[in-house]
XYZ file of C-alpha atoms in Angstrom:
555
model
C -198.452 -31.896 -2.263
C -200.612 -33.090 0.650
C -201.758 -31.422 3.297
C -200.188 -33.673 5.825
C -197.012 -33.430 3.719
C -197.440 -29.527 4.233
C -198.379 -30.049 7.619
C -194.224 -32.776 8.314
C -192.407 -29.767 6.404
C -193.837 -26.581 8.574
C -192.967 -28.525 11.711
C -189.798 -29.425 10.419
C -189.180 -25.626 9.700
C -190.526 -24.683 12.583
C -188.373 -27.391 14.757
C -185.578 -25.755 13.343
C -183.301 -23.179 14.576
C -183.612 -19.728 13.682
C -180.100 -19.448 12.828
C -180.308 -22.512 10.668
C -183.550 -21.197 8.602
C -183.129 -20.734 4.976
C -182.620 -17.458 3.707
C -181.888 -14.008 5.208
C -183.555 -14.070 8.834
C -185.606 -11.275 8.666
C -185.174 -8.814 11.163
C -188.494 -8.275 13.625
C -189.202 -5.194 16.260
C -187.709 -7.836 19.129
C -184.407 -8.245 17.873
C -183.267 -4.220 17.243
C -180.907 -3.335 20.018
C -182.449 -0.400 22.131
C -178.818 0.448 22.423
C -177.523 3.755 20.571
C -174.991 2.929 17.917
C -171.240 4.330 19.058
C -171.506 7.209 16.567
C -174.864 8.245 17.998
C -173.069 9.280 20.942
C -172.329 13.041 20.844
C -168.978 14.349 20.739
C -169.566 16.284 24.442
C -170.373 12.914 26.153
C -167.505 11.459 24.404
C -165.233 14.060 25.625
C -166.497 13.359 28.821
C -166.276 9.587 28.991
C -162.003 10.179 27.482
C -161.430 13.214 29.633
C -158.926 10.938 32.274
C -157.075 9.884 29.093
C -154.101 12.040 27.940
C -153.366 13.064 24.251
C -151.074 10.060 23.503
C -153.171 7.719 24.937
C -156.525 9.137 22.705
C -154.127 8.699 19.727
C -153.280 4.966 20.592
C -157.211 4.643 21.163
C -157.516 5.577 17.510
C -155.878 2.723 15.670
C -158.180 0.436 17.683
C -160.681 0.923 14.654
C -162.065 3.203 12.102
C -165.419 3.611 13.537
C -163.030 4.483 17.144
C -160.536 6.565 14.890
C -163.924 8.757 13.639
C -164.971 9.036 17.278
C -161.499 10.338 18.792
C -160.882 12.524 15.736
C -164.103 14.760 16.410
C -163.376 14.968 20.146
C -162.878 18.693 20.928
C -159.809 18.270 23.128
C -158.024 18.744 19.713
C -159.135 22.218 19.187
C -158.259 23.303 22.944
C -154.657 21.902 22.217
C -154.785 23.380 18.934
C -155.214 27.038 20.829
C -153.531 26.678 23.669
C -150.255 25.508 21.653
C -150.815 28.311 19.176
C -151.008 25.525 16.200
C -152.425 27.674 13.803
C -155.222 27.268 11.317
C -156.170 23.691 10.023
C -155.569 23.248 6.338
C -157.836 22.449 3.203
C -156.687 19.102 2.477
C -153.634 16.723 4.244
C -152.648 15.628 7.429
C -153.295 19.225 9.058
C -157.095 19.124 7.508
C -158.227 18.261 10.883
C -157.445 19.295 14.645
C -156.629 15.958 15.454
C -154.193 15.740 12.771
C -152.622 19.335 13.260
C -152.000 18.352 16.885
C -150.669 14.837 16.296
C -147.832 16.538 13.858
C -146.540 18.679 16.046
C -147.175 15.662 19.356
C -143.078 16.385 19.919
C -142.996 20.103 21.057
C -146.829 19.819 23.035
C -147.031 19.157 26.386
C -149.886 16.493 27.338
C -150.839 18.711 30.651
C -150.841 21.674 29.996
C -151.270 21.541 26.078
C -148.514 24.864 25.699
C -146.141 24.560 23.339
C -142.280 24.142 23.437
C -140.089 26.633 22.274
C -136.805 24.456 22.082
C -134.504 26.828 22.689
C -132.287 24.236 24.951
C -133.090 20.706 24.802
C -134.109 20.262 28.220
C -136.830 23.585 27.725
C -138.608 20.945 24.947
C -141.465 18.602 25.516
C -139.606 15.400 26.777
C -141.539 11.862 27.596
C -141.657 10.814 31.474
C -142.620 8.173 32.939
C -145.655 9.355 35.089
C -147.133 6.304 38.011
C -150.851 8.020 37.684
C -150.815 6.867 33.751
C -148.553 4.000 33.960
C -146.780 5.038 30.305
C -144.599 7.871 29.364
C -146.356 11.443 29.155
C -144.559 14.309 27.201
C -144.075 17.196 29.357
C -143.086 20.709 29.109
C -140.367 22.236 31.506
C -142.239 23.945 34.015
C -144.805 20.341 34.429
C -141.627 18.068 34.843
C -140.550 20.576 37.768
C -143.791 19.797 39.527
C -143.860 16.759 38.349
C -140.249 15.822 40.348
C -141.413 18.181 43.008
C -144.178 15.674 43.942
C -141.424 12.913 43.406
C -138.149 13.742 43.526
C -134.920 12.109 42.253
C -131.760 11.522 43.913
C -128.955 13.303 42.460
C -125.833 11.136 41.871
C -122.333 11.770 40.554
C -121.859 15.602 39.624
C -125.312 16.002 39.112
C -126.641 18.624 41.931
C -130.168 18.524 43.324
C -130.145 22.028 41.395
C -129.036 21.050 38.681
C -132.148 18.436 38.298
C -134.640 21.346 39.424
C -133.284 23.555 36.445
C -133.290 20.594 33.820
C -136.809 19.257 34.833
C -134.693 15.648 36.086
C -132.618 13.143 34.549
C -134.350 12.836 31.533
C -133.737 17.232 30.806
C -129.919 16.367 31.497
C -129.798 13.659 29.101
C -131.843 15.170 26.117
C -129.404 18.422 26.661
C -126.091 15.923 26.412
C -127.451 14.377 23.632
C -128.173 17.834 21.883
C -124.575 18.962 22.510
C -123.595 15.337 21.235
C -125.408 15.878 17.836
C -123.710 19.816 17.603
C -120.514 18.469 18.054
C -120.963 15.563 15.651
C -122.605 17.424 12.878
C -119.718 20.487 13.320
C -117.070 17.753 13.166
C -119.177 16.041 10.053
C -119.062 19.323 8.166
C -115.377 20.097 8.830
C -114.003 17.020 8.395
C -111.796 18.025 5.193
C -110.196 20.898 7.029
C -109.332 18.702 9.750
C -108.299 16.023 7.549
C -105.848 18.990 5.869
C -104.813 20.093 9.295
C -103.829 16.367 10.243
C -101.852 16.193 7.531
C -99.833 19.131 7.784
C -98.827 18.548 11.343
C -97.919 14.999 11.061
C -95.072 15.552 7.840
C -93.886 18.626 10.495
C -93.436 16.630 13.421
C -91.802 13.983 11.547
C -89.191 16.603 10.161
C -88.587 17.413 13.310
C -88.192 14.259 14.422
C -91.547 12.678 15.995
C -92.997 9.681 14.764
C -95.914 9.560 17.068
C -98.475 12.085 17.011
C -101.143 11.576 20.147
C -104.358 14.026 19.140
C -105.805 13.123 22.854
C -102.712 15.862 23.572
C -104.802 19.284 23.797
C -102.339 21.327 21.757
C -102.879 18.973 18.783
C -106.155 18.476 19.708
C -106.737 22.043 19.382
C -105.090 22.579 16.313
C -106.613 19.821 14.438
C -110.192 20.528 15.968
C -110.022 24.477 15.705
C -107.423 25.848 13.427
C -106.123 28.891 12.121
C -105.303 30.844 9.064
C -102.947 28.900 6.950
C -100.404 31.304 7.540
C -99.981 30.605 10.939
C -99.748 26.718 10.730
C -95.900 26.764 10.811
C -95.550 29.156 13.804
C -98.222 26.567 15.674
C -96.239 23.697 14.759
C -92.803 25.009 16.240
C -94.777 26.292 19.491
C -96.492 22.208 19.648
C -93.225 20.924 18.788
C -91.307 23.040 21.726
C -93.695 22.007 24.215
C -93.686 18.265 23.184
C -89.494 18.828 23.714
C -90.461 20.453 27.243
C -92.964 17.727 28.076
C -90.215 14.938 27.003
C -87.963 16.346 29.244
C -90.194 16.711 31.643
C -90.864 12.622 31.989
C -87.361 12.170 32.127
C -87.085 14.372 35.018
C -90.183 12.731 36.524
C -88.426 9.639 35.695
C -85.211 9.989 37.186
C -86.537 11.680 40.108
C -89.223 8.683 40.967
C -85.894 6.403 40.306
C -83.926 8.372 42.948
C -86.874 8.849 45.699
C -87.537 4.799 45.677
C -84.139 4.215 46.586
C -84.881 6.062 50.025
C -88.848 4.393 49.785
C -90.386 7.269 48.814
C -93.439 7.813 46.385
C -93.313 11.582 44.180
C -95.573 13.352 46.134
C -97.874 15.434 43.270
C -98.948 18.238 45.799
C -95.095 18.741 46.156
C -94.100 22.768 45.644
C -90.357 22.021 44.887
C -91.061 18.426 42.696
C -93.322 20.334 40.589
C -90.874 23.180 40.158
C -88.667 20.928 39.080
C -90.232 18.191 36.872
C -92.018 20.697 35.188
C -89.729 23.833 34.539
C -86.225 21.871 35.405
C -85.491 24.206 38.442
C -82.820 23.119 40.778
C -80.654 19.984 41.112
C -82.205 16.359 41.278
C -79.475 15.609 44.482
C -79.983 18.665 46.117
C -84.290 17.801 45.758
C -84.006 14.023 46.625
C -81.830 15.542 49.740
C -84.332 18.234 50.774
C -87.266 15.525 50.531
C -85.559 13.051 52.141
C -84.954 15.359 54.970
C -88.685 16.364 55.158
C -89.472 12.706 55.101
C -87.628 12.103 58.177
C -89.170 15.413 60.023
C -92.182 14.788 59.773
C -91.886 10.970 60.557
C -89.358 11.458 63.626
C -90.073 14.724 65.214
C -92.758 17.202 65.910
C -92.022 19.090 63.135
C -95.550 19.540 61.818
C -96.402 21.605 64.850
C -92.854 23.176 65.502
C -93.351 25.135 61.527
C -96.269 27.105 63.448
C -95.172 30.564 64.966
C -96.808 32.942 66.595
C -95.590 36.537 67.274
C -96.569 40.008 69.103
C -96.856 42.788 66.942
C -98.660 45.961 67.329
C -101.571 46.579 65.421
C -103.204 50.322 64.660
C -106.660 51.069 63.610
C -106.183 54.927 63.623
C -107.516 55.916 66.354
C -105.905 53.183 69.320
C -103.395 50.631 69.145
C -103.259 46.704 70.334
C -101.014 44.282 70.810
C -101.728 41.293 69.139
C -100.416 37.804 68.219
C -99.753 36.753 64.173
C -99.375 33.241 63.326
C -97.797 31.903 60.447
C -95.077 29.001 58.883
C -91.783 29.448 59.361
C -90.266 26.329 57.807
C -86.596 27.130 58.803
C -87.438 27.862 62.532
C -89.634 24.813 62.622
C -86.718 22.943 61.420
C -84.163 23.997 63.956
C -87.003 23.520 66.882
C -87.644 20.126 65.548
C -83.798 19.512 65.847
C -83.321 21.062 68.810
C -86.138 18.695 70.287
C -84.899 15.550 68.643
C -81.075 16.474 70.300
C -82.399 16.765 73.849
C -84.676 13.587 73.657
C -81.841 11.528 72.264
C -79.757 12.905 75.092
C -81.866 12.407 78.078
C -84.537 9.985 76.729
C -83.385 7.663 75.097
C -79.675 7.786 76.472
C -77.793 7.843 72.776
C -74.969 10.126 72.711
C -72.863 8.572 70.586
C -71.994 10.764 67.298
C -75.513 10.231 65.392
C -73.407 8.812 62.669
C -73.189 5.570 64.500
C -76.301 4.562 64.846
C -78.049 2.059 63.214
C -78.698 2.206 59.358
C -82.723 2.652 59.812
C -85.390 5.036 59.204
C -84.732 6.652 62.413
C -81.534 7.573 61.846
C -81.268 11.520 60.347
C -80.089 12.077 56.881
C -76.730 12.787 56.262
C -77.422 16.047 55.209
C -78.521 16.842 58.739
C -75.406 15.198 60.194
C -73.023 18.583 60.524
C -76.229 20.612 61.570
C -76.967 18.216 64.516
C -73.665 18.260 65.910
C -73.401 22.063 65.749
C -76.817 21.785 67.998
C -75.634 19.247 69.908
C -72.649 20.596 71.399
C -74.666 23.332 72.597
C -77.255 21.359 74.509
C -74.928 18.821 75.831
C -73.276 20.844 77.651
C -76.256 22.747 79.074
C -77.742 19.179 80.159
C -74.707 17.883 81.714
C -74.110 21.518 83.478
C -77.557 21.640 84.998
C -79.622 18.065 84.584
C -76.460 15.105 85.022
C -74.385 16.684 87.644
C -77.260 17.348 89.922
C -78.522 13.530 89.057
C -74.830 12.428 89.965
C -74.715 14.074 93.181
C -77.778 12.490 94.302
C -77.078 9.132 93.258
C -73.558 9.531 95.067
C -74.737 11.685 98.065
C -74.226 9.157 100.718
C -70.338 8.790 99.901
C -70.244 12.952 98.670
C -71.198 13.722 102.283
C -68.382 12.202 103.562
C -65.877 14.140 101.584
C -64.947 18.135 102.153
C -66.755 20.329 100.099
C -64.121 22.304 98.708
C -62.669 22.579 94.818
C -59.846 20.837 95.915
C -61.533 17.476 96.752
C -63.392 17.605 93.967
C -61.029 16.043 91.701
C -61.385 15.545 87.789
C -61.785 11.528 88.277
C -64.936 12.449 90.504
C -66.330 14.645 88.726
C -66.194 12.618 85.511
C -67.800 9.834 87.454
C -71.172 12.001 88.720
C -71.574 12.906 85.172
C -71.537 9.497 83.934
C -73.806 8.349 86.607
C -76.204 11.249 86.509
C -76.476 10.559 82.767
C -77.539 6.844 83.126
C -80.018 7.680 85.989
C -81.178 10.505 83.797
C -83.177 7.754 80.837
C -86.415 7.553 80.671
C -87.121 3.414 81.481
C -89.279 2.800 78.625
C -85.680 3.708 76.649
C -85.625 1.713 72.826
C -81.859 0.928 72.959
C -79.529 0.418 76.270
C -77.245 3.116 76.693
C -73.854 2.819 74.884
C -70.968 1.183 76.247
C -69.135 4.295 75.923
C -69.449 6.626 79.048
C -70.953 9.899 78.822
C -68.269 11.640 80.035
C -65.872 10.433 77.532
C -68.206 10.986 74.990
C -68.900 14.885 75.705
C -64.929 15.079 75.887
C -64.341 13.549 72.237
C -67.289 15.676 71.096
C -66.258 18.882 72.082
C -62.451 18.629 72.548
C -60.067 18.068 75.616
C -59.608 21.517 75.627
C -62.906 22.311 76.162
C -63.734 19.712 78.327
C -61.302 20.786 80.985
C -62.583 24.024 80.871
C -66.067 22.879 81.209
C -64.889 21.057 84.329
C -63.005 24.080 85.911
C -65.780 26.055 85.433
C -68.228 23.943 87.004
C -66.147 22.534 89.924
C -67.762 25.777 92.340
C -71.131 24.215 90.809
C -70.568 21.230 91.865
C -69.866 21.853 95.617
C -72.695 23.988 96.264
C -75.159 21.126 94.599
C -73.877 19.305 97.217
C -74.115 20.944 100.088
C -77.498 22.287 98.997
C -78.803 18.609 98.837
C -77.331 18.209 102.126
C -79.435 21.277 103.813
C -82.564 19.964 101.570
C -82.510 16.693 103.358
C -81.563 17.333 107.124
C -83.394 20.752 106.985
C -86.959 18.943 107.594
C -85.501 16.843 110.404
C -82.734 18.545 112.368
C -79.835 16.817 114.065
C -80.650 17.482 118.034
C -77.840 19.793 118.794
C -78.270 22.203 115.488
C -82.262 22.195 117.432
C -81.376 22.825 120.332
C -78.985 25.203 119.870
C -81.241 26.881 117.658
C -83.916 27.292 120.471
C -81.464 28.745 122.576
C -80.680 31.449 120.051
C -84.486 31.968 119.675
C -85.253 32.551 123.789
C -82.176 34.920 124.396
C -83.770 37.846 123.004
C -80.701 40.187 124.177
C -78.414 37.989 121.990
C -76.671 40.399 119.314
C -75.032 39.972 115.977
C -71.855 40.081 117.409
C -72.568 37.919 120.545
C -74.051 35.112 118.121
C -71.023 35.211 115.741
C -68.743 34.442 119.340
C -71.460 32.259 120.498
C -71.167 30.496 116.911
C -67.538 29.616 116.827
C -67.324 28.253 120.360
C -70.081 25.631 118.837
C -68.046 25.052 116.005
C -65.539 24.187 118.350
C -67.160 22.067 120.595
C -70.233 20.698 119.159
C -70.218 20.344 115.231
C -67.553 17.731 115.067
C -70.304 15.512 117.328
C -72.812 16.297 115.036
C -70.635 15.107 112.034
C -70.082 12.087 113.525
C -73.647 11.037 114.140
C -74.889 12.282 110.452
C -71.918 10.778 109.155
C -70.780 13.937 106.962
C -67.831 16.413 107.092
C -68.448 18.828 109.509
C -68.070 21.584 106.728
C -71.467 20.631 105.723
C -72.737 20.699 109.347
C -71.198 24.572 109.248
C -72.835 25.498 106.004
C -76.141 24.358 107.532
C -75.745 27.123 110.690
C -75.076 29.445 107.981
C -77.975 28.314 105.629
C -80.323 28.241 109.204
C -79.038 31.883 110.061
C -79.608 33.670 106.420
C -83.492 32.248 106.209
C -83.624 33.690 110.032
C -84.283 30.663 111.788
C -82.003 31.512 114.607
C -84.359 34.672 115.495
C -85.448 37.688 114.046
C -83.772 39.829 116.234
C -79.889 38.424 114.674
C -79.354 39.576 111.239
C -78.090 37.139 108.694
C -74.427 37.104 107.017
């Protein structure tokens, strides 16, 4: 070959790329990289560089490659876990041939910061994953590091789970792994006596059909039990009699709920669970289902219509002792039966005077104010009482002063005071008596009338008689209660005269009395417009508070 032929295929080698030469490119002192290889690295400065990583993360690390997996295998973290979880010694051949490989088969019970080991001796005592922000993944901790852990940041208990209850678990994630190990018990216990149970089903579904049961519910916790639990096989008949007995009693029981809900919607009321004398008697049959829908009904309307909720509280003095002194104190307790007649007694008088009703209770209207039946005798009884007190000392008073203007005129005496009269203040003192804001106008029906059907004519006259003195002192006392703050002129000035003439005696102001009777009170009467008997009863009235002089001494 030429020379300049040499010469064209040189340059054209040497215009070539090195990575396009021919051949292996041999490897010159300027292209070795200073670099040390990964493996020249000691295992220290490894450690080192990894130290921020935790065990699982080193482990996922590994399977990045096998000259990686050689690097994190010889890092001496593995040995201090190894120790400090009580591993044991590493084996001659196998998985547990290295420290990395001992400590990666038992990963489950080995907490990543602290590197102890897990005794499991709950579930929530093990090494459980959590979710930790400084790593960003899921770190298995022991108990004691999730309790610092949740210290730091806490979790918000919710539903029945306590704020303690989290701090003994080490959180949610303790509660959960401990209801799943209870889960698993149960399942495996139920797994391994399923043939019993099977045998136990059997048996108590032929005896409850014998004894007439088609349906067997195992959610019920006798059967539940039974099937779950057992017993010797000798005692399986005596526990089927005692299940069926109380599915007989719980039958009955529904039908008494039953009948009972049936009954207390007819009056609009709902079975109240809380109930002492429902429960009594849906569940052990005790008392009548009339004489219960009548004693909640009457409740019902107690507490709806009156004050009875407050009335049922009593308080009373008793003497206490300690040994050495003794007090007088005040016990309070419930008294249902007092509360009741209070509340009655209350209800009466407001119907009365109030509200102006005193027609027989059992005409009013059919609504939720009126009283039971049951309380219809009961509230007569109390109302004959305290009708007669009110008209005695509330309606005759309020008659007299609605009728005092054509009273005054009249002579004060029993005689005047005639039945027909006396009927009519009551009836008027009565209606004057309601309250304005009143529901219902009072009945057409006067009062009078009324108290005489309720308590009987006999009665009623006697009430009358005996009142009729009553009635004529309420009058004149009205009379002295209004002229006594502005005196006719003559009662004045005759008064003043008493006052000057100290020598005036008893006896001299008893003549001196009469001979004004005489010849001044009828004057007087005329210009007040009353019968002079009430201008006489005012002398006397003046004379017994001493306002005719100290120095006379009253009747």
């Amino acid at each position: 070959m030429s020379s300049s032929a040499q010469a064209g295929s040189f340059s054209k080698d040497a215009r070539r790329p090195p990575h396009q030469s021919h051949g292996k490119k041999r490897k010159t002192e300027s292209s070795v990289d200073p670099r040390p290889r990964l493996e020249q690295l000691k295992p220290a400065i490894w450690d080192m560089i990894l130290s921020d990583m935790c065990p699982s993360q080193l482990s996922i690390l590994a399977q990045v490659s096998k000259r990686i997996q050689r690097i994190v295998v010889g890092l001496p973290i593995w040995q201090r876990i190894s120790v400090s979880a009580n591993l044991g010694e590493i084996k001659v051949r196998g998985r547990r041939s290295t420290f990395f490989g001992l400590v990666h088969s038992e990963s489950f019970k080995i907490c990543e910061i602290c590197f102890k080991g897990c005794k499991r001796t709950t579930a929530y005592e093990g090494s459980l994953p959590v979710y930790m922000i400084e790593h960003n993944k899921h770190v298995r901790l022991c108990l004691r590091c999730r309790q610092e852990y949740y210290t730091a940041h806490p979790e918000e208990p919710s539903g029945d789970i306590t704020r303690e209850d989290l701090q003994r678990c080490g959180g949610y994630v303790g509660i959960e792994a401990q209801r799943e190990r209870i889960q698993a018990s149960r399942e495996k216990r139920e797994e391994k006596t399923q043939p019993e149970r099977a045998e136990r089903r059997s048996y108590l579904r032929s005896t409850l059909k014998r004894a007439g049961i088609s349906q067997m519910d195992e959610s019920d916790q006798d059967i539940g039990n039974f099937i779950r639990h057992g017993a010797g096989k000798e005692k399986w008949q005596s526990i089927a009699e005692r299940i069926i007995t109380r599915i007989h009693e719980r039958g009955a029981a529904n039908a008494r709920h039953e009948a009972l809900t049936n009954a207390l919607s007819q009056h609009g009321i709902d079975v109240q669970p809380n109930s002492e004398i429902l429960r009594r008697y849906v569940d052990h049959g005790q008392g009548q289902l009339d004489e219960i829908v009548a004693v909640i009904v009457e409740m019902q309307w107690f507490y709806r219509e009156t004050n009875y909720q407050q009335l049922q509280h009593v308080a009373e003095e008793c003497d206490e002792s300690d040994g050495y002194a003794s007090r007088r104190i005040v016990r309070h307790h419930v008294d249902t039966e007092m509360g009741k007649t209070r509340a009655l007694h209350e209800y009466v008088r407001r119907r009365l005077i109030s509200l102006g009703q005193w027609e027989d209770v059992s005409l009013d209207h059919d609504t939720e104010a009126r009283p039971p039946v049951t309380l219809w005798e009961r509230i007569r009884t109390i109302s004959q009482a305290i009708w007669v007190e009110e008209a005695r000392s509330r309606f005759i008073n309020a008659g007299v002063h609605a009728y005092r203007a054509n009273l005054f005129a009249i002579e004060p005496s029993a005689s005047t005071m005639t039945d027909q009269l006396f009927m009519q203040l009551l009836d008027m003192g009565a209606i004057t008596s309601i309250e304005p804001e009143a529901r219902e106008p009072p009945p057409p029906i006067p009062f009078s009338m009324s108290l005489r059907n309720f308590i009987g004519d006999r009665h009623f006259d006697i009430f009358i008689d005996s009142n009729r003195k009553h009635l004529v002192n309420s009058i004149k006392n009205m009379y002295v209660a209004e002229v006594l703050g502005n005196l006719p002129p003559g009662i004045s000035s005759f008064m003043a005269r008493c006052k000057r003439d100290l020598s005036l005696t008893s006896v001299l102001y008893d003549a001196l009395e009469r001979e004004f009777i005489v010849n001044e009170v009828a004057a007087i009467a005329r210009q007040q417009n009353v019968h002079p008997e009430y201008v006489i009863h005012l002398l006397k009235v003046l004379r017994q508070h001493g306002h005719m002089g100290q120095h006379i001494a009253p009747n």
